[in-house]
Coordinates of C-alpha atoms and ligand atoms in Angstrom, one line a residue:
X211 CA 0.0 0.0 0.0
X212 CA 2.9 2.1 -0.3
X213 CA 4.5 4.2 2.4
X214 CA 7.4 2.2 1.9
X215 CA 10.4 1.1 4.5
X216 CA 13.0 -1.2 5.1
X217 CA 10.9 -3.8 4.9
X218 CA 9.4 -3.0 1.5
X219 CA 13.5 -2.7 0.4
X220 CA 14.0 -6.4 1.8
X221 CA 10.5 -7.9 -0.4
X222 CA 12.0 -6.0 -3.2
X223 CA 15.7 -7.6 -3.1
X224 CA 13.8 -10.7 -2.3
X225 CA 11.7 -10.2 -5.2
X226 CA 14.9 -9.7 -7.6
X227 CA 17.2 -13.0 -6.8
X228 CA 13.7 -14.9 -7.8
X229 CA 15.3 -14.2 -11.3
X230 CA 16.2 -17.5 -13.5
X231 CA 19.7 -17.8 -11.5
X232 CA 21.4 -15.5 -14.1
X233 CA 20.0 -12.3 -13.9
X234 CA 17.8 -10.8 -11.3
X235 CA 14.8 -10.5 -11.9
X236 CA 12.3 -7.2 -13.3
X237 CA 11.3 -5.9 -9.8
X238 CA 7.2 -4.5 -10.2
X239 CA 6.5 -2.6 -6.9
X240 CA 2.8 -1.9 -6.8
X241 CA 2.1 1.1 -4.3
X242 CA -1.9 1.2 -4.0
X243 CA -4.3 2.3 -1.1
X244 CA -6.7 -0.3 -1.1
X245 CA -10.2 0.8 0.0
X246 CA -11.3 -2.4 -0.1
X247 CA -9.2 -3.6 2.5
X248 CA -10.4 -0.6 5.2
X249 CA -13.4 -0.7 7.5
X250 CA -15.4 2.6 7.6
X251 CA -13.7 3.2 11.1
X252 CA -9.9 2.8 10.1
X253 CA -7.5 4.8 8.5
X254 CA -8.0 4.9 4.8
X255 CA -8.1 8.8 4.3
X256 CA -4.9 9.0 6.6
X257 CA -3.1 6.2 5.7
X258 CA 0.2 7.9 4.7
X259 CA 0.8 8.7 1.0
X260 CA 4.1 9.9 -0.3
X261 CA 4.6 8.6 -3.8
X262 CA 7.7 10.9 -4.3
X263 CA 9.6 9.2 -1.3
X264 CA 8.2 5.4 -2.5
X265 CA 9.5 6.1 -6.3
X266 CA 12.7 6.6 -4.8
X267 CA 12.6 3.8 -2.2
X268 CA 11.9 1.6 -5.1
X269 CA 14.6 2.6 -7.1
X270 CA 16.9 2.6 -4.7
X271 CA 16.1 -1.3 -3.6
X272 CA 16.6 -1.8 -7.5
X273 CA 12.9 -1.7 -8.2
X274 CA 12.4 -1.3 -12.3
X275 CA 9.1 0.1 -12.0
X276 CA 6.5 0.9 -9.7
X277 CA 3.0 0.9 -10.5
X278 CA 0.6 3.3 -8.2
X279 CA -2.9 3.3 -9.7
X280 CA -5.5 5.6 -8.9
X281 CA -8.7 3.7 -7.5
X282 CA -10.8 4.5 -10.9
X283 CA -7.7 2.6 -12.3
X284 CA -8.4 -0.5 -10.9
X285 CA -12.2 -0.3 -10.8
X286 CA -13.3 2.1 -13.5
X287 CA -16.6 1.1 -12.6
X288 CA -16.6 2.4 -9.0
X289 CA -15.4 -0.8 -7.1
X290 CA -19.0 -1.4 -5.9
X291 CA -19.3 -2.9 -9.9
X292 CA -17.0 -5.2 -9.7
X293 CA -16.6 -8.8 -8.6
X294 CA -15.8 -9.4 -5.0
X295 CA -14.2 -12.2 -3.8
X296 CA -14.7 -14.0 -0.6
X297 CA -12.1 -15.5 2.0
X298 CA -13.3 -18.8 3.5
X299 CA -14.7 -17.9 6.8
X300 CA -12.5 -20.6 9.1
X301 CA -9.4 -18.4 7.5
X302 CA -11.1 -15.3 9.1
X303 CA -12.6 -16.5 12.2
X304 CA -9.4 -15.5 14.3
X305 CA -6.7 -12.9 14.3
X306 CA -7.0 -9.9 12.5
X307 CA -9.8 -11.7 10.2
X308 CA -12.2 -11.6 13.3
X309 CA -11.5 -7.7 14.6
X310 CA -12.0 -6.2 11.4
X311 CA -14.7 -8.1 9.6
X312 CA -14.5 -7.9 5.4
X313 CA -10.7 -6.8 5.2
X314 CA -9.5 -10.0 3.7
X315 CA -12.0 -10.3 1.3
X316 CA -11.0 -6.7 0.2
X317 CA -7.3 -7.8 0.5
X318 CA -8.3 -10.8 -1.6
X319 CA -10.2 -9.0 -4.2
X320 CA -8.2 -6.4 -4.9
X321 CA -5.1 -8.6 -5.3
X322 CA -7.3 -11.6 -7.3
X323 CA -7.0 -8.1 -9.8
X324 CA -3.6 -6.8 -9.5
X325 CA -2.5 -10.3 -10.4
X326 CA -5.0 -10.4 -13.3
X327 CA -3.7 -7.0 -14.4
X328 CA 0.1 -7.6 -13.8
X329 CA 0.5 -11.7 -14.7
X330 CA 3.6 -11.9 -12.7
X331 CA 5.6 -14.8 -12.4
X332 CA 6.1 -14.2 -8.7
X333 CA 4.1 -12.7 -5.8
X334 CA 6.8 -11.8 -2.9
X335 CA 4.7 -11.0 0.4
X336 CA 6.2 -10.1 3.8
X337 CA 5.6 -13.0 6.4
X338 CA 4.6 -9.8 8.6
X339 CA 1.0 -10.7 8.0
X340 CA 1.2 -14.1 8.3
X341 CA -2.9 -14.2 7.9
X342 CA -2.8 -12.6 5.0
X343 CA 0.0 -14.8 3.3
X344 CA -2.1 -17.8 4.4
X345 CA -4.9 -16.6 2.7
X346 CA -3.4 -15.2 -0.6
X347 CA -1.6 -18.7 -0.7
X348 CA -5.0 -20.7 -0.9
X349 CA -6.6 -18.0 -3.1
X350 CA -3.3 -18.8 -5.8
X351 CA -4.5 -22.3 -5.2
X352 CA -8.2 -22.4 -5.3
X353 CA -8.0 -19.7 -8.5
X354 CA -5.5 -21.7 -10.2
X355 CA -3.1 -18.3 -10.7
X356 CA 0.2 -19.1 -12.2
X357 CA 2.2 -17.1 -9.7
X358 CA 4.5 -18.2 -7.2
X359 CA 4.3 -16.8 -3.6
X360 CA 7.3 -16.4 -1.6
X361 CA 7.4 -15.2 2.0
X362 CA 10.0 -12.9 3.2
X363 CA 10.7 -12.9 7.5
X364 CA 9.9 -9.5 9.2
X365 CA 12.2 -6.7 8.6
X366 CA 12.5 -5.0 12.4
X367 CA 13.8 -1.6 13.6
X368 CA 16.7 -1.5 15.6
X369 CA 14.8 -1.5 18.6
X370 CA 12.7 -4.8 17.6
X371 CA 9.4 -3.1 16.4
X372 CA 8.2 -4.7 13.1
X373 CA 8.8 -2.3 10.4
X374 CA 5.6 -1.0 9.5
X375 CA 3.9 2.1 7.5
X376 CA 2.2 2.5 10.4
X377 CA 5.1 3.1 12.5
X378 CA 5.0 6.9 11.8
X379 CA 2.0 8.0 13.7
X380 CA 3.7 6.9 17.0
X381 CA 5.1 9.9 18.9
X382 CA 8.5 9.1 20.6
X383 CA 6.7 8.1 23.7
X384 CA 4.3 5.7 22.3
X385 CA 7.4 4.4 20.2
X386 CA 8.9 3.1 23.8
X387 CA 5.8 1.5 25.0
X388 CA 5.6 -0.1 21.7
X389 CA 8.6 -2.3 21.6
X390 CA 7.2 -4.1 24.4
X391 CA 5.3 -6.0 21.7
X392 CA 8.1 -7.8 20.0
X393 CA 9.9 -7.7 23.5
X394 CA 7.2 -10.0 25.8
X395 CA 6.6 -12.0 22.1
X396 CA 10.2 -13.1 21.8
X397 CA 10.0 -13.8 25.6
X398 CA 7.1 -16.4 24.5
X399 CA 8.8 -17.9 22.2
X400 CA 12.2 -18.6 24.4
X401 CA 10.7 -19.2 27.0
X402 CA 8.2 -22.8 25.4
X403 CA 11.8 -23.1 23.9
X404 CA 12.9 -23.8 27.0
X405 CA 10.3 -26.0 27.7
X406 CA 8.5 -23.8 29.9
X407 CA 4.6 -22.3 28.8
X408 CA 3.2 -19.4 27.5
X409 CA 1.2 -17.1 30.4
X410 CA -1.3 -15.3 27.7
X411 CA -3.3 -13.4 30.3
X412 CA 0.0 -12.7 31.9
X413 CA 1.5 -11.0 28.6
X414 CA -2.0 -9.0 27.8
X415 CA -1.4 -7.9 31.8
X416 CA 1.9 -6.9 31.0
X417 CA 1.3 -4.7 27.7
X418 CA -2.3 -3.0 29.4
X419 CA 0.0 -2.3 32.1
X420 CA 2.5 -0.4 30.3
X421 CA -0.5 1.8 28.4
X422 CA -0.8 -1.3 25.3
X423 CA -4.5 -1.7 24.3
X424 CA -5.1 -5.6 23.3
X425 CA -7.2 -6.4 20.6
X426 CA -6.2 -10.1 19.9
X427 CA -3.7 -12.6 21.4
X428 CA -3.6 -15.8 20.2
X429 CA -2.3 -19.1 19.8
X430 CA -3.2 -20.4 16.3
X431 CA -1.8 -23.5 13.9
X432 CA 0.0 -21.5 11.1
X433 CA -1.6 -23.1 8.1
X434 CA -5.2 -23.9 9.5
X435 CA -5.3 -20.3 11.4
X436 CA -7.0 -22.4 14.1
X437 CA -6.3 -22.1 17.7
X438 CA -4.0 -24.9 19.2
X439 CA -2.4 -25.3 22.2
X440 CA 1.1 -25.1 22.7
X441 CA 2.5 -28.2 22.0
X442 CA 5.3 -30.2 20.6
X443 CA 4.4 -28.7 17.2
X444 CA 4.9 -25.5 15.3
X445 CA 2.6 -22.8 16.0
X446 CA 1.9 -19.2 15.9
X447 CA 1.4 -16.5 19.0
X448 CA 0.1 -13.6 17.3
X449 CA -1.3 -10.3 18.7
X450 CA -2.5 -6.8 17.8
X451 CA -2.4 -4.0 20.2
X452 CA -3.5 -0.5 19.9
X453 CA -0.9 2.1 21.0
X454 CA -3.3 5.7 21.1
X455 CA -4.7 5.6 17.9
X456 CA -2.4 3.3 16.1
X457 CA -2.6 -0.5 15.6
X458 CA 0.5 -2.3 15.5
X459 CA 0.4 -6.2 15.0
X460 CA 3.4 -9.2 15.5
X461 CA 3.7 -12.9 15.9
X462 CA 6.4 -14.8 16.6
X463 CA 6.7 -19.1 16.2
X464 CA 6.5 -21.2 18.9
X465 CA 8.5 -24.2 18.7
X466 CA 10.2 -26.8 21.2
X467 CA 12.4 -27.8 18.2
X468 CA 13.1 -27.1 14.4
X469 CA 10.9 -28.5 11.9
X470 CA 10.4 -31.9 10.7
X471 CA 9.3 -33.1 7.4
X472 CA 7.8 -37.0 7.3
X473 CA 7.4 -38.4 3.6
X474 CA 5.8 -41.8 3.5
X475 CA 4.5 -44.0 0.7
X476 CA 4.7 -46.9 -0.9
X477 CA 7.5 -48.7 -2.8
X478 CA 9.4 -47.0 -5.8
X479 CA 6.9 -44.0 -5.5
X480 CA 10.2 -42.1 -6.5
X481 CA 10.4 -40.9 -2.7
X482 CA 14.1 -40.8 -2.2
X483 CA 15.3 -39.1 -5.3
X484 CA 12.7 -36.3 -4.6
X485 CA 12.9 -36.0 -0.7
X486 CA 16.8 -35.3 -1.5
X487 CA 16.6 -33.0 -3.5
X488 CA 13.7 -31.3 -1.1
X489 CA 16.5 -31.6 1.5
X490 CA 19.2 -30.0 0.1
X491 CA 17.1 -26.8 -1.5
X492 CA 16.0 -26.5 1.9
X493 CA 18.8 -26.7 3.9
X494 CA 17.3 -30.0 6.0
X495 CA 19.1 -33.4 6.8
X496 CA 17.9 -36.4 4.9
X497 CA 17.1 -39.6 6.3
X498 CA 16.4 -42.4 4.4
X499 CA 14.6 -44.9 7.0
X500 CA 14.3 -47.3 4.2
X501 CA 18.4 -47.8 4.1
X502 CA 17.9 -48.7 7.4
X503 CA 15.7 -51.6 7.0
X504 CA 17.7 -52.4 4.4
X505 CA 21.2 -52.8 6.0
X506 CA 19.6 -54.8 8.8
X507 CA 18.5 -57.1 5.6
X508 CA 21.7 -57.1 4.3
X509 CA 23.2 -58.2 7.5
X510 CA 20.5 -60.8 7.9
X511 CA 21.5 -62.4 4.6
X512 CA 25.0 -61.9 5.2
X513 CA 25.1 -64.2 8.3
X514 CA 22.1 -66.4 6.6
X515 CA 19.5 -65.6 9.6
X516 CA 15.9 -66.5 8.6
X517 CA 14.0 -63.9 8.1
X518 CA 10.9 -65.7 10.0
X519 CA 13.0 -66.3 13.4
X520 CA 12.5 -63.4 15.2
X521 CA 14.5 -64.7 18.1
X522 CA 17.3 -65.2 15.7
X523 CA 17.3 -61.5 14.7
X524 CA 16.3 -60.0 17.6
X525 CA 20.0 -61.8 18.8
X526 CA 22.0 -60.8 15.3
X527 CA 20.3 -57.0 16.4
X528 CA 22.6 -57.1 19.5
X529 CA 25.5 -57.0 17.7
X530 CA 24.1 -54.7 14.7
X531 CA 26.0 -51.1 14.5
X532 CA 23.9 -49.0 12.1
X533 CA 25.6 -45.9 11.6
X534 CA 24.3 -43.2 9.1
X535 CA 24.9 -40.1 8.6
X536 CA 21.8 -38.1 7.4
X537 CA 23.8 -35.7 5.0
X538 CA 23.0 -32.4 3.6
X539 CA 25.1 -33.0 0.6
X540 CA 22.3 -35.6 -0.5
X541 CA 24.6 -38.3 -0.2
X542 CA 23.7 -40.5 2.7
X543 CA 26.8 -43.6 3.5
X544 CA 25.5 -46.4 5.7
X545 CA 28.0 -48.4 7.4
X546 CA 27.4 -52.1 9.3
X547 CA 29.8 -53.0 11.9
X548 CA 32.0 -50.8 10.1
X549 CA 31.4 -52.1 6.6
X550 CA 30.1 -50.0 3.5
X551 CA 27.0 -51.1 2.2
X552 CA 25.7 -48.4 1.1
X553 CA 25.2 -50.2 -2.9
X554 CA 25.0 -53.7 -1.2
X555 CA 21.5 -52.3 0.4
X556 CA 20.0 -51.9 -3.1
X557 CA 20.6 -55.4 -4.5
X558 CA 17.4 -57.0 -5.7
X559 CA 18.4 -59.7 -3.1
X560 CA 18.2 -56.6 -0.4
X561 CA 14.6 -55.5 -2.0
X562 CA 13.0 -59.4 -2.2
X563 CA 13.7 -59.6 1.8
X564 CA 13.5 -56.4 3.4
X565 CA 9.5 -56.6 4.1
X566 CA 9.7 -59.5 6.1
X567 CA 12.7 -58.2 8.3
X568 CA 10.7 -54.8 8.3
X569 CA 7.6 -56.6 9.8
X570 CA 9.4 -58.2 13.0
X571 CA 8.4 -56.0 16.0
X572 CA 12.1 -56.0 17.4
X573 CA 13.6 -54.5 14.2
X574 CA 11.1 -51.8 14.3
X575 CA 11.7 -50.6 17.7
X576 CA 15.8 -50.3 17.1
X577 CA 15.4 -48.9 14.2
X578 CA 12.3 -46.5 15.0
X579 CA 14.7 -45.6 18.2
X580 CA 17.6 -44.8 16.5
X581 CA 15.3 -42.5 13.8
X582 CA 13.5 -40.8 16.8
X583 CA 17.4 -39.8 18.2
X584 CA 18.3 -38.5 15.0
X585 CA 15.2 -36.1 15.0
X586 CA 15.5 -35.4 18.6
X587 CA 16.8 -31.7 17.5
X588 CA 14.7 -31.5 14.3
X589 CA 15.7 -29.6 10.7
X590 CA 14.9 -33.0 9.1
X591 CA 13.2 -35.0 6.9
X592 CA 12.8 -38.5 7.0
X593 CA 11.3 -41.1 4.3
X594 CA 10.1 -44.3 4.5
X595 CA 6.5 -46.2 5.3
X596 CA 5.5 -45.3 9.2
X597 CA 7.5 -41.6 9.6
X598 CA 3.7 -39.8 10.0
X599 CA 2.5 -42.4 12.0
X600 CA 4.7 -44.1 14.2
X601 CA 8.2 -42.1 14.2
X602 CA 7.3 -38.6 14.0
X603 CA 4.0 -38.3 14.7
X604 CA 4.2 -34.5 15.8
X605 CA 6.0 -33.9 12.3
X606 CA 5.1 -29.9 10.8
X607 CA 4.4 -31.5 7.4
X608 CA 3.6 -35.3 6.5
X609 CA 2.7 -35.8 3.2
X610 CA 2.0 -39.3 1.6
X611 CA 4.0 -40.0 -2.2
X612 CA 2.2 -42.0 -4.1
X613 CA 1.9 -43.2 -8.0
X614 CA 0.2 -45.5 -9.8
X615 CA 2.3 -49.0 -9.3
X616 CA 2.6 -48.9 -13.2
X617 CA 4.3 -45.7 -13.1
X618 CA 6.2 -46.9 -9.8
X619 CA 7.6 -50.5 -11.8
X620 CA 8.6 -47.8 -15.0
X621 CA 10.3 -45.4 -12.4
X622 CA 12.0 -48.6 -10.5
X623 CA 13.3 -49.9 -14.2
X624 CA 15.3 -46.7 -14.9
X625 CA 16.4 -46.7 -11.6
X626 CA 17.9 -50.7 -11.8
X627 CA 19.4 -50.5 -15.1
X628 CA 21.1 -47.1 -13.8
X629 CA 22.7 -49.1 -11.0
X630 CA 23.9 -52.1 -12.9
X631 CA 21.5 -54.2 -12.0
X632 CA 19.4 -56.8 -14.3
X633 CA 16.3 -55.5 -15.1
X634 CA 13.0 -57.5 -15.0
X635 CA 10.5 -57.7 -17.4
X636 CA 7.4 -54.4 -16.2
X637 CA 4.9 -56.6 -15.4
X638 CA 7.2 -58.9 -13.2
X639 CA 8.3 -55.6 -11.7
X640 CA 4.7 -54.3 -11.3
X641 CA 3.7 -57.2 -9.2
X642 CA 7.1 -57.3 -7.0
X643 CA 6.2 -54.0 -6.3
X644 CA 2.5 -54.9 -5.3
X645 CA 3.4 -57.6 -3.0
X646 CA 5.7 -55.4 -0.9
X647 CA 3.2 -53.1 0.0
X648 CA 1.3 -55.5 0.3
X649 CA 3.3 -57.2 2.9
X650 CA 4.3 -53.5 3.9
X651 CA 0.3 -52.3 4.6
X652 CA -0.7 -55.4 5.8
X653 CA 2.1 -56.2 8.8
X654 CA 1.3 -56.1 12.5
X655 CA 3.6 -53.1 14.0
X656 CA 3.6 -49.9 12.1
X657 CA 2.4 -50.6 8.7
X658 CA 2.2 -48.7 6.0
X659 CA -0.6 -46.4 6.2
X660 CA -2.0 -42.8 5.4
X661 CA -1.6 -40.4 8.4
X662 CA -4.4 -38.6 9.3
X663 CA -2.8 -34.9 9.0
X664 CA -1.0 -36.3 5.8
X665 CA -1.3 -34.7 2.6
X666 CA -1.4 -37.2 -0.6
X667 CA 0.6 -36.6 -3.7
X668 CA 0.0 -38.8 -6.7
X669 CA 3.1 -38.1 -8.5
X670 CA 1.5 -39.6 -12.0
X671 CA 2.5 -37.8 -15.0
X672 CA 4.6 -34.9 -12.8
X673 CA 8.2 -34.8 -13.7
X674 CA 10.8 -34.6 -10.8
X675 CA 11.1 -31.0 -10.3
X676 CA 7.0 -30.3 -10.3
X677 CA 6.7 -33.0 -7.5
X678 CA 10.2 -31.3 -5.3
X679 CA 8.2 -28.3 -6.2
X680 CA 4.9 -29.0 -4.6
X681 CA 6.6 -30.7 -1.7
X682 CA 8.3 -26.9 -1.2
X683 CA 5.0 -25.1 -1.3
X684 CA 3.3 -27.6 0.8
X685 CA 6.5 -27.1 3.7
X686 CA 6.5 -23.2 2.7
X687 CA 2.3 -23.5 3.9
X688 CA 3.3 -24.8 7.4
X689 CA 7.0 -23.7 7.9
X690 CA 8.0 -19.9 7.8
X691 CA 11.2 -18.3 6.2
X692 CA 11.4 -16.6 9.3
X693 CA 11.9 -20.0 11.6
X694 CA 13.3 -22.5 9.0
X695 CA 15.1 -20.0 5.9
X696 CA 15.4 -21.4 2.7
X697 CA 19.6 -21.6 2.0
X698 CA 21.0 -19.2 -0.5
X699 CA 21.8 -21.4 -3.5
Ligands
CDP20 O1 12.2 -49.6 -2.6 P1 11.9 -48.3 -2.0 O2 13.0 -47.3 -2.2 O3 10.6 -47.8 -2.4 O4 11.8 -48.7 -0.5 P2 12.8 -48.3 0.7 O5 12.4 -46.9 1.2 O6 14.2 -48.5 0.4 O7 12.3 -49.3 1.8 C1 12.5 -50.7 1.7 C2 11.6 -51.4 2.6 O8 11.9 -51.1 4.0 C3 10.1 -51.1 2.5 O9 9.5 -51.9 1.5 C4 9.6 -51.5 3.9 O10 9.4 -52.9 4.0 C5 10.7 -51.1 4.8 N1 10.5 -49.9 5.5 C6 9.7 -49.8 6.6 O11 9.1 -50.8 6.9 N2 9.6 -48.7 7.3 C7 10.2 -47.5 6.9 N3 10.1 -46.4 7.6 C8 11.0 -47.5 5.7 C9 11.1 -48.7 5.0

């Protein structure tokens, strides 16, 4: 809406390295009051206006245009003519969506047409208003918009206050009692951190105390915008306070460790090659559970234990030394009691036994302990059949890979003949492939299954980037820049 700051400057340098990797790319800054978005109460004929100072913010930041339209420009019919859009009311029932009733859908609307107008290849919004990103991201979705959205973490003053057009009404005294909003916030969040709790009617004490009106405070899931409690998982404390006149609003995340990422599905879904790749754009370790069932399998063979005596292997497990290390680089070894085997795992031998070693109870708690340790600090994702359901069950983001098991026997084909190994005929593939999920979704302890909270890709027909893609936006929807940053390339 203009009135542009540091923040603004940051969106805009944000905005540029989405370029194609060569060359940054055309920055559009679009600078327009929305009346839309204003309830007849609030401050639309104040709102500040200085296109002079915003042209030359935006040049400075290495803007290449900025676009400022009058209002007749964006509805020449007098904006009561044109199509309104509406924001599903469970995204508006809390936060700044329930104090001032209709301001999404005008935030909506007016954006639904600036996008329309503009056909940008990229949509770069401050995480700032976290409600709002939510909702712009489902309206991208629902509508079908070719636009990517990218979040950018709060830009702050020096002395912590969110940066803000609104910043300028406060007088130098209001600006003091101000910055207790960030300050008892960032207490929040260190102190459930620290495994301690969040005192809400203690905080909206605190801030009426020091002269801090309170209009919301609230605990809410980041991509439902539902209130939760504060628990193992992600979530956002959010508030808005009035200062005099002016409203100032900030979150921070809660979390009692980083973020972690469970991918589950069935065999040759493509899972590994993807979730790598996931990993390293993102910066999070990669485990690949399945390479663990697989070296216990190897080991089993090895010292020609049968795979139906669970005694048997629950003794060979006492003297089993599984060590991994879940690597950024995308690379991940396994060692056995000291040996290599990271190619030995993928022998067809390796892949006609592993779901009957996977389905012995005692192999499944080592191994599901060893995975839990590994998370114990987070910034991970794991693969493999029971990550959503019985490893990480508090994960940020589960989401189930799936593909037709014609598609899955093609994809395991390629991925055979590219190891050296002999290659079966498709059908004779197809039907290996059924019977280990079968034997996968059908065993006793942990079996393969949907999650609840998981979200299902069918990766038919989408080439490897498009699915490392959606798995982004789908972590992007639960995980902020601001508490897990994507790495610069
Ligand atoms: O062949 P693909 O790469 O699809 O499978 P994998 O991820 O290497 O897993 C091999 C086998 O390990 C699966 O078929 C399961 O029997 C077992 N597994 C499991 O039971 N639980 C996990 N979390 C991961 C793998």
């Amino acid at each position: 809406m203009g009135a542009l700051h540091q923040g603004h400057r940051q969106l805009i340098a944000s905005a540029q390295a989405c370029g194609n990797g060569k060359e940054p790319a055309a920055v559009l800054v679009s600078a327009f009051v929305n009346p839309l978005q204003f309830g007849p109460d609030e401050d639309f004929e104040s709102y500040p206006r200085d296109i002079d100072a915003d042209c030359l913010i935006a040049e400075t930041s290495g803007a290449a245009a900025i676009w400022a339209p009058s209002v007749e420009q964006v509805f020449p019919a007098g904006a009561a003519s044109h199509f309104r859009l509406q924001v599903p009311r469970k995204h508006q029932e809390h936060l700044c969506g329930a104090v001032r009733p209709g301001h999404f859908d005008g935030v909506a609307t007016v954006v639904a047409r600036l996008l329309a107008l503009v056909l940008p290849d990229a949509l770069v919004l401050g995480e700032k208003d976290w409600q709002q990103l939510v909702i712009l991201r489902q309206l991208v979705d629902d509508l079908g918009l070719k636009v990517r959205l990218h979040g950018v973490p709060t830009v702050r003053e020096s002395d912590g206050l969110a940066c803000s057009s609104r910043n300028r009404y406060l007088t130098n005294k209001q600006r003091q009692q101000a910055v207790a909003l960030p300050r008892l916030l960032n207490r929040a969040a260190r102190d459930v951190m620290d495994g301690g709790s969040v005192d809400l009617p203690r905080m909206q004490l605190e801030w009426e105390q020091l002269g801090l009106a309170v209009e919301y405070l609230e605990v809410v899931d980041p991509s439902r915008l539902q209130p939760v409690k504060v628990e193992q998982k992600l979530c956002l404390l959010a508030a808005a306070l009035r200062v005099g006149e002016t409203r100032l609003i900030d979150h921070v995340f809660l979390m009692t460790r980083q973020p972690i990422v469970a991918i589950d599905g069935p065999a040759g879904a493509g899972k590994s090659t993807v979730t790598r790749a996931f990993a390293q754009r993102l910066g999070l370790l990669y485990l690949d559970t399945g390479a663990m069932y697989r070296a216990v399998t190897w080991l089993a063979q090895q010292q020609a234990v049968d795979s139906d005596d669970a005694l048997a292997l629950e003794a060979m497990l006492e003297n089993f030394q599984l060590e991994l290390d879940p690597s950024q680089s995308g690379s991940q070894r396994v060692r056995v009691n000291g040996h290599d085997v990271t190619d030995a795992i993928r022998s067809p031998d390796v892949t006609a036994g592993v779901s009957a070693i996977a389905a012995h109870a005692c192999v499944r708690q080592a191994l599901t302990a060893q995975q839990q340790q590994m998370g114990r600090r987070g910034g991970l994702v794991a693969e493999g059949r029971d990550i959503g359901t019985a490893v990480f069950p508090d994960a940020e983001l589960k989401v189930f890979l799936t593909a037709s098991s014609a598609e899955r026997a093609r994809r395991r084909a390629v991925d055979l003949e590219q190891r050296g190994f002999p290659v079966p005929d498709l059908l004779e593939l197809e039907s290996q492939i059924q019977e280990r999920d079968r034997l996968d979704s059908t065993r006793e302890v942990a079996p393969l299954l949907q999650a609840d909270d998981a979200t299902e890709l069918i990766t038919d027909g989408m080439v490897i980037e498009e699915v490392i893609e959606a798995l982004i936006a789908l972590f992007r929807m639960q995980v902020p820049e601001e508490v897990w940053p994507t790495p610069a390339c």
